[in-house]
XYZ file of C-alpha atoms in Angstrom:
295
model
C 173.095 169.464 219.361
C 174.321 166.450 221.332
C 172.916 163.065 220.517
C 171.081 161.200 223.235
C 172.691 157.902 224.295
C 171.055 154.725 222.970
C 168.382 153.263 225.172
C 168.881 150.153 227.255
C 166.800 148.161 224.759
C 169.112 149.098 221.887
C 172.223 148.271 223.943
C 170.837 144.914 225.044
C 172.405 141.774 223.577
C 168.909 140.362 223.126
C 167.863 143.090 220.675
C 169.143 141.292 217.497
C 167.225 138.189 218.530
C 164.029 140.205 218.868
C 164.332 141.206 215.209
C 164.609 137.606 214.026
C 161.972 136.293 216.444
C 158.939 136.760 214.104
C 160.675 134.931 211.245
C 161.842 132.202 213.613
C 158.309 131.687 214.937
C 156.992 131.213 211.392
C 159.872 128.829 210.605
C 159.268 126.904 213.819
C 155.522 126.604 213.192
C 155.773 125.400 209.609
C 159.124 123.547 209.566
C 160.487 122.621 212.992
C 157.207 121.530 214.563
C 156.186 119.218 211.672
C 159.705 117.743 211.706
C 159.519 117.061 215.437
C 156.059 115.504 215.047
C 157.314 113.326 212.193
C 160.174 112.139 214.405
C 157.603 111.335 217.107
C 155.327 109.431 214.696
C 158.299 107.402 213.442
C 158.496 105.731 216.846
C 154.947 104.363 216.601
C 153.016 101.838 214.588
C 150.038 103.955 213.529
C 147.577 103.852 210.632
C 146.868 107.596 210.760
C 143.738 107.203 212.871
C 142.742 105.180 215.887
C 145.125 103.831 218.555
C 148.888 103.658 218.045
C 151.541 101.317 219.427
C 154.976 102.455 220.549
C 157.639 100.434 218.711
C 160.748 102.514 219.366
C 163.293 102.273 216.563
C 161.636 99.268 214.937
C 160.476 101.329 211.945
C 164.057 102.389 211.284
C 165.313 98.824 211.683
C 162.714 97.631 209.175
C 163.955 100.166 206.622
C 167.416 98.568 206.673
C 165.995 95.405 205.132
C 163.266 97.015 203.041
C 163.946 96.430 199.339
C 161.509 99.153 198.241
C 163.270 101.711 200.421
C 166.720 100.669 199.192
C 165.491 100.922 195.603
C 164.108 104.396 196.323
C 167.445 105.540 197.759
C 169.322 104.118 194.784
C 166.999 105.873 192.366
C 167.424 109.159 194.248
C 171.205 108.897 193.969
C 170.883 108.274 190.222
C 168.659 111.340 189.933
C 171.401 113.431 191.565
C 173.491 112.828 188.447
C 170.640 114.109 186.260
C 169.513 116.953 188.529
C 172.912 118.202 189.709
C 175.931 116.930 187.753
C 174.620 117.148 184.174
C 173.040 120.614 184.694
C 176.339 121.769 186.225
C 178.342 120.692 183.171
C 175.777 122.093 180.717
C 175.321 125.260 182.777
C 179.079 125.895 182.870
C 179.349 125.580 179.105
C 176.310 127.787 178.413
C 177.340 130.412 180.962
C 180.862 130.556 179.511
C 179.439 131.023 175.995
C 177.062 133.764 177.128
C 179.858 135.410 179.155
C 181.955 135.852 176.046
C 178.984 137.627 174.447
C 179.357 136.093 171.009
C 175.758 134.875 170.640
C 173.149 136.922 168.814
C 169.869 137.233 170.683
C 171.590 136.268 173.943
C 168.805 137.691 176.118
C 166.210 135.599 174.317
C 168.221 132.396 174.739
C 168.759 133.108 178.445
C 165.021 133.497 178.936
C 164.210 130.301 177.043
C 166.745 128.241 179.014
C 165.507 129.621 182.349
C 161.823 129.257 181.402
C 161.359 125.745 182.952
C 162.017 127.245 186.386
C 158.869 129.393 186.235
C 156.517 126.713 184.884
C 154.492 124.694 187.391
C 155.941 121.194 187.777
C 152.538 119.636 187.197
C 152.396 121.316 183.784
C 155.954 120.185 183.056
C 155.130 116.609 184.039
C 151.995 116.446 181.878
C 153.849 117.915 178.886
C 156.741 115.461 179.131
C 154.388 112.540 179.750
C 152.819 113.320 176.391
C 156.242 113.679 174.759
C 157.296 110.263 176.091
C 154.001 108.549 175.138
C 154.218 105.533 172.741
C 152.716 107.686 169.961
C 154.176 110.917 171.271
C 156.441 113.417 169.496
C 159.691 111.753 170.622
C 158.835 108.348 169.165
C 157.382 109.940 166.034
C 160.661 111.800 165.541
C 162.688 108.614 165.992
C 160.534 106.797 163.458
C 160.792 109.708 161.026
C 164.611 109.497 161.013
C 164.649 105.696 160.690
C 165.376 104.843 164.336
C 162.267 102.733 164.866
C 164.197 100.337 167.091
C 164.705 103.067 169.701
C 161.019 103.976 169.885
C 159.335 102.688 173.039
C 156.995 103.603 175.834
C 159.681 105.490 177.685
C 157.897 105.816 181.021
C 156.681 102.207 180.911
C 160.066 100.641 180.188
C 161.833 99.593 183.432
C 165.224 100.319 181.924
C 164.354 103.676 180.379
C 161.867 105.172 182.849
C 164.376 106.520 185.394
C 166.730 108.112 182.818
C 163.659 109.571 181.075
C 162.487 111.197 184.304
C 166.069 112.232 185.074
C 166.350 114.001 181.725
C 163.326 116.098 182.675
C 165.227 117.075 185.824
C 168.240 118.067 183.725
C 166.020 120.226 181.526
C 164.471 121.815 184.607
C 167.661 122.613 186.511
C 170.150 123.653 183.838
C 168.574 127.115 183.503
C 168.917 127.804 187.223
C 172.509 126.572 187.267
C 173.386 128.619 184.191
C 171.929 131.779 185.729
C 173.853 131.303 189.000
C 177.125 130.680 187.181
C 176.534 133.567 184.778
C 176.029 135.894 187.737
C 179.345 134.710 189.178
C 181.160 135.084 185.853
C 179.858 138.619 185.397
C 181.861 139.643 188.493
C 185.180 138.515 187.005
C 187.231 141.596 185.985
C 187.767 141.874 182.221
C 191.404 142.726 182.915
C 192.075 139.096 183.834
C 190.817 137.863 180.476
C 192.731 140.539 178.597
C 195.951 139.636 180.413
C 195.396 135.967 179.643
C 194.857 136.713 175.955
C 198.076 138.755 175.862
C 199.865 135.706 177.264
C 198.460 133.636 174.405
C 195.709 131.805 176.315
C 192.817 130.498 174.246
C 189.157 130.178 175.289
C 189.658 126.723 176.853
C 192.640 127.782 178.935
C 190.841 130.967 179.983
C 187.940 128.846 181.179
C 190.012 126.484 183.327
C 192.517 129.051 184.582
C 190.230 132.026 185.261
C 186.518 131.304 184.912
C 186.225 127.987 186.741
C 188.225 128.975 189.866
C 186.290 132.260 190.091
C 182.847 130.604 190.299
C 183.567 127.933 192.923
C 181.162 129.581 195.342
C 178.385 129.612 192.757
C 179.117 125.968 191.892
C 178.645 124.993 195.550
C 175.350 126.903 195.732
C 174.155 125.301 192.490
C 175.065 121.807 193.709
C 173.312 122.327 197.047
C 170.098 123.561 195.397
C 170.020 120.866 192.713
C 170.891 118.004 195.068
C 168.045 119.066 197.354
C 165.729 119.177 194.327
C 166.823 115.666 193.296
C 166.335 114.130 196.733
C 162.977 115.741 197.477
C 161.409 115.372 194.026
C 157.845 114.103 194.318
C 155.351 115.808 192.011
C 157.338 114.951 188.880
C 157.424 111.257 189.838
C 153.799 111.240 190.936
C 152.522 112.800 187.717
C 154.685 110.842 185.258
C 155.216 107.303 186.580
C 153.770 107.017 190.126
C 156.986 105.218 191.043
C 156.590 102.568 188.351
C 156.971 100.416 186.454
C 157.402 98.292 189.568
C 159.721 100.368 191.738
C 161.912 101.538 188.838
C 161.325 105.237 189.546
C 160.216 105.303 193.161
C 162.089 107.804 195.337
C 162.088 108.436 199.114
C 159.597 111.305 198.952
C 157.192 109.158 196.938
C 157.704 106.337 199.453
C 156.564 108.721 202.202
C 153.340 109.417 200.310
C 152.757 105.777 199.362
C 153.276 104.420 202.871
C 151.272 107.150 204.602
C 148.270 107.467 202.279
C 148.144 104.189 200.356
C 149.442 101.605 202.838
C 148.340 103.508 205.968
C 151.758 102.995 207.573
C 152.277 106.468 209.032
C 155.066 105.353 211.374
C 157.080 103.832 208.543
C 156.401 106.848 206.312
C 157.623 109.184 209.050
C 160.785 107.110 209.455
C 161.465 107.435 205.711
C 160.903 111.198 205.955
C 163.375 111.538 208.844
C 166.008 109.439 207.056
C 165.528 111.577 203.928
C 165.916 114.766 205.953
C 169.156 113.509 207.518
C 170.434 112.395 204.103
C 169.708 115.784 202.506
C 171.400 117.577 205.399
C 174.477 115.314 205.382
C 175.062 115.469 201.622
C 174.730 119.236 201.504
C 177.021 119.753 204.508
C 179.566 117.547 202.731
C 179.255 119.521 199.474
C 179.573 122.824 201.345
C 182.646 121.649 203.283
C 184.356 120.452 200.098
C 183.560 123.784 198.435
C 185.010 125.762 201.375
C 188.224 123.730 201.432
C 188.794 124.171 197.702
C 188.751 127.969 197.937
């Protein structure tokens, strides 16, 4: 029985686009349209209600000399180290240990390390706020071991608040990074490790010669996801420090909220949001390009 030729609709070059059209419409409605509106609002001086005044790029020019915005950007870059770089190092070590399969109860430990990813961030923030409290478990532990001088109100100390929040980010992200890297390591043929051992390579040399080059793609994915998480973090900051003390822990996403809903400067808030979007896009394109060139 001869097969009938495909219809004109199937042969049309537009057919693939028809399949992605529903998803694109949802994406456009909930992502592209709000982004375009934010870009429009950033050109106006508007309190969120009532009349608005067109100011062009004045909101962006004001950001260049805004100390609060510069502090927020600086804090976000510091958080990248806690959200992306530290979890990457810790995740590599943990994934390499689990890959070798020399840990009893490995499945249990994997679940425990990944657990922060499935807990609501509000719950995480409240729990860590209690841990960091002046009379919380962390300070009680320090006092119990004779380190009274290190005890402090961690989230109220201008010098300790940002690292304290950053450590929460490390705790949150290292499980995700470990799981991504472990998935990449599981695809490495065992023959490579056996050949390396026959040549006299130890665990450290195996890691740098075989494991690390084999998971470059997963490292890029992990960095992209964690950098985005660092730059767009809001609920953790809002629930733990509200950007304080002073502007010690304020970040761009919190600046958007503060300017829009507290200061009623919707135009300035929209400008911060657009700058943040461009920054996230640029950093992740850079990370992806570096990852592609290193392959």
